[in-house]
Short mmCIF file of the C-alpha atoms (twelve columns), coordinates in Angstrom:
data_MODEL
# 
_entry.id   MODEL 
# 
loop_
_atom_site.group_PDB 
_atom_site.id 
_atom_site.type_symbol 
_atom_site.label_atom_id 
_atom_site.label_alt_id 
_atom_site.label_comp_id 
_atom_site.label_asym_id 
_atom_site.label_seq_id 
_atom_site.Cartn_x 
_atom_site.Cartn_y 
_atom_site.Cartn_z 
_atom_site.pdbx_PDB_model_num 
ATOM 1   C CA . UNK A 1   -1.005 -46.860 28.052 1 
ATOM 2   C CA . UNK A 2   1.235  -43.824 27.748 1 
ATOM 3   C CA . UNK A 3   4.989  -43.886 27.214 1 
ATOM 4   C CA . UNK A 4   5.791  -43.381 30.903 1 
ATOM 5   C CA . UNK A 5   3.792  -46.435 31.890 1 
ATOM 6   C CA . UNK A 6   5.450  -48.564 29.202 1 
ATOM 7   C CA . UNK A 7   8.834  -47.320 30.418 1 
ATOM 8   C CA . UNK A 8   7.931  -48.294 33.985 1 
ATOM 9   C CA . UNK A 9   6.650  -51.759 32.983 1 
ATOM 10  C CA . UNK A 10  9.656  -52.595 30.830 1 
ATOM 11  C CA . UNK A 11  12.438 -50.798 32.690 1 
ATOM 12  C CA . UNK A 12  13.366 -48.954 29.483 1 
ATOM 13  C CA . UNK A 13  13.669 -45.172 29.471 1 
ATOM 14  C CA . UNK A 14  11.178 -43.051 27.560 1 
ATOM 15  C CA . UNK A 15  14.090 -41.700 25.518 1 
ATOM 16  C CA . UNK A 16  14.994 -45.233 24.428 1 
ATOM 17  C CA . UNK A 17  11.357 -46.027 23.609 1 
ATOM 18  C CA . UNK A 18  11.273 -42.968 21.356 1 
ATOM 19  C CA . UNK A 19  14.484 -44.175 19.709 1 
ATOM 20  C CA . UNK A 20  12.889 -47.578 19.066 1 
ATOM 21  C CA . UNK A 21  10.005 -45.750 17.434 1 
ATOM 22  C CA . UNK A 22  12.405 -43.727 15.256 1 
ATOM 23  C CA . UNK A 23  14.030 -46.995 14.169 1 
ATOM 24  C CA . UNK A 24  10.640 -48.454 13.218 1 
ATOM 25  C CA . UNK A 25  10.704 -51.057 15.997 1 
ATOM 26  C CA . UNK A 26  7.641  -49.666 17.785 1 
ATOM 27  C CA . UNK A 27  4.602  -48.086 16.157 1 
ATOM 28  C CA . UNK A 28  2.389  -46.578 18.853 1 
ATOM 29  C CA . UNK A 29  -1.007 -45.191 18.064 1 
ATOM 30  C CA . UNK A 30  -1.502 -41.460 18.625 1 
ATOM 31  C CA . UNK A 31  -4.298 -39.760 20.497 1 
ATOM 32  C CA . UNK A 32  -6.035 -36.725 19.005 1 
ATOM 33  C CA . UNK A 33  -3.735 -34.632 21.213 1 
ATOM 34  C CA . UNK A 34  -0.687 -36.365 19.733 1 
ATOM 35  C CA . UNK A 35  0.227  -38.499 22.758 1 
ATOM 36  C CA . UNK A 36  1.660  -41.942 22.117 1 
ATOM 37  C CA . UNK A 37  -0.640 -44.798 23.093 1 
ATOM 38  C CA . UNK A 38  0.845  -48.259 23.567 1 
ATOM 39  C CA . UNK A 39  -0.955 -51.573 23.867 1 
ATOM 40  C CA . UNK A 40  -0.099 -54.607 25.980 1 
ATOM 41  C CA . UNK A 41  1.585  -56.161 22.934 1 
ATOM 42  C CA . UNK A 42  4.100  -53.309 22.985 1 
ATOM 43  C CA . UNK A 43  5.362  -54.494 26.373 1 
ATOM 44  C CA . UNK A 44  6.239  -57.839 24.806 1 
ATOM 45  C CA . UNK A 45  7.695  -56.065 21.779 1 
ATOM 46  C CA . UNK A 46  10.058 -54.050 24.003 1 
ATOM 47  C CA . UNK A 47  11.204 -57.242 25.751 1 
ATOM 48  C CA . UNK A 48  11.809 -58.813 22.346 1 
ATOM 49  C CA . UNK A 49  13.850 -55.804 21.233 1 
ATOM 50  C CA . UNK A 50  15.923 -55.851 24.438 1 
ATOM 51  C CA . UNK A 51  16.571 -59.577 24.091 1 
ATOM 52  C CA . UNK A 52  17.665 -59.256 20.462 1 
ATOM 53  C CA . UNK A 53  19.878 -56.273 21.319 1 
ATOM 54  C CA . UNK A 54  21.479 -58.353 24.080 1 
ATOM 55  C CA . UNK A 55  22.315 -60.946 21.410 1 
ATOM 56  C CA . UNK A 56  24.382 -58.265 19.703 1 
ATOM 57  C CA . UNK A 57  22.010 -57.500 16.847 1 
ATOM 58  C CA . UNK A 58  21.667 -54.001 15.444 1 
ATOM 59  C CA . UNK A 59  18.319 -52.227 15.325 1 
ATOM 60  C CA . UNK A 60  18.434 -52.572 11.530 1 
ATOM 61  C CA . UNK A 61  18.623 -56.367 11.812 1 
ATOM 62  C CA . UNK A 62  16.075 -56.415 14.628 1 
ATOM 63  C CA . UNK A 63  13.613 -54.568 12.401 1 
ATOM 64  C CA . UNK A 64  13.967 -57.431 9.896  1 
ATOM 65  C CA . UNK A 65  13.552 -60.119 12.576 1 
ATOM 66  C CA . UNK A 66  10.688 -58.686 14.657 1 
ATOM 67  C CA . UNK A 67  7.966  -59.977 12.315 1 
ATOM 68  C CA . UNK A 68  9.349  -63.466 13.032 1 
ATOM 69  C CA . UNK A 69  9.380  -63.000 16.828 1 
ATOM 70  C CA . UNK A 70  6.802  -64.484 19.172 1 
ATOM 71  C CA . UNK A 71  6.829  -64.316 22.945 1 
ATOM 72  C CA . UNK A 72  8.977  -62.190 25.230 1 
ATOM 73  C CA . UNK A 73  12.170 -64.269 24.914 1 
ATOM 74  C CA . UNK A 74  11.596 -64.229 21.812 1 
ATOM 75  C CA . UNK A 75  11.158 -67.387 19.793 1 
ATOM 76  C CA . UNK A 76  11.926 -66.740 16.129 1 
ATOM 77  C CA . UNK A 77  9.531  -68.401 13.734 1 
ATOM 78  C CA . UNK A 78  10.634 -69.405 10.246 1 
ATOM 79  C CA . UNK A 79  10.455 -66.328 8.036  1 
ATOM 80  C CA . UNK A 80  11.996 -65.594 4.658  1 
ATOM 81  C CA . UNK A 81  15.714 -64.838 4.984  1 
ATOM 82  C CA . UNK A 82  15.693 -65.462 8.767  1 
ATOM 83  C CA . UNK A 83  18.343 -68.197 8.710  1 
ATOM 84  C CA . UNK A 84  20.517 -66.330 6.205  1 
ATOM 85  C CA . UNK A 85  20.334 -63.147 8.287  1 
ATOM 86  C CA . UNK A 86  21.230 -64.941 11.513 1 
ATOM 87  C CA . UNK A 87  24.080 -66.860 9.844  1 
ATOM 88  C CA . UNK A 88  25.443 -63.597 8.439  1 
ATOM 89  C CA . UNK A 89  25.306 -61.941 11.863 1 
ATOM 90  C CA . UNK A 90  27.002 -64.953 13.445 1 
ATOM 91  C CA . UNK A 91  29.768 -64.885 10.812 1 
ATOM 92  C CA . UNK A 92  30.306 -61.163 11.467 1 
ATOM 93  C CA . UNK A 93  30.484 -61.818 15.198 1 
ATOM 94  C CA . UNK A 94  32.983 -64.653 14.681 1 
ATOM 95  C CA . UNK A 95  35.155 -62.332 12.589 1 
ATOM 96  C CA . UNK A 96  35.077 -59.665 15.313 1 
ATOM 97  C CA . UNK A 97  35.984 -62.288 17.928 1 
ATOM 98  C CA . UNK A 98  38.940 -63.380 15.787 1 
ATOM 99  C CA . UNK A 99  40.088 -59.757 15.482 1 
ATOM 100 C CA . UNK A 100 39.759 -59.221 19.216 1 
ATOM 101 C CA . UNK A 101 41.627 -62.460 19.943 1 
ATOM 102 C CA . UNK A 102 44.531 -61.306 17.743 1 
ATOM 103 C CA . UNK A 103 44.528 -57.915 19.452 1 
ATOM 104 C CA . UNK A 104 44.488 -59.570 22.867 1 
ATOM 105 C CA . UNK A 105 47.473 -61.747 22.001 1 
ATOM 106 C CA . UNK A 106 49.415 -58.732 20.733 1 
ATOM 107 C CA . UNK A 107 48.662 -56.723 23.871 1 
ATOM 108 C CA . UNK A 108 49.627 -59.683 26.046 1 
ATOM 109 C CA . UNK A 109 52.984 -59.900 24.242 1 
ATOM 110 C CA . UNK A 110 53.573 -56.171 24.774 1 
ATOM 111 C CA . UNK A 111 52.684 -56.494 28.439 1 
ATOM 112 C CA . UNK A 112 54.947 -59.511 28.890 1 
ATOM 113 C CA . UNK A 113 57.795 -57.635 27.235 1 
ATOM 114 C CA . UNK A 114 57.360 -54.649 29.569 1 
ATOM 115 C CA . UNK A 115 57.392 -56.928 32.615 1 
ATOM 116 C CA . UNK A 116 60.790 -58.399 31.679 1 
ATOM 117 C CA . UNK A 117 63.666 -56.774 33.541 1 
ATOM 118 C CA . UNK A 118 65.913 -54.960 31.131 1 
ATOM 119 C CA . UNK A 119 69.591 -55.881 30.919 1 
ATOM 120 C CA . UNK A 120 70.522 -52.516 32.471 1 
ATOM 121 C CA . UNK A 121 68.282 -53.102 35.487 1 
ATOM 122 C CA . UNK A 122 69.632 -56.617 36.001 1 
ATOM 123 C CA . UNK A 123 73.268 -55.420 36.123 1 
# 
């Protein structure tokens, strides 16, 4: 199938499919005229990529994990470094959540302080 058909089947734009190819996540065959040709397995691959992106993984990490992926959800099979990679990503995410939580508290304090009537207004 051509790129437009894959885009239609997966709901992903052709521009994004080309980006996935640039990142090494998709490797379509090429016709003699240079057109991209995708197989049915590429539909599943795009769903895998979208699912892993939704989990907050970068395309760099996804490229490492795709060989371990089976099925459209995907299920990740045991591969070398899989657990270490996922634990590292989870630790990074936890650190970002901690940073955001601190920022949220600080902003909440600023907001609370601005909602307090000043002494001049109260008089």
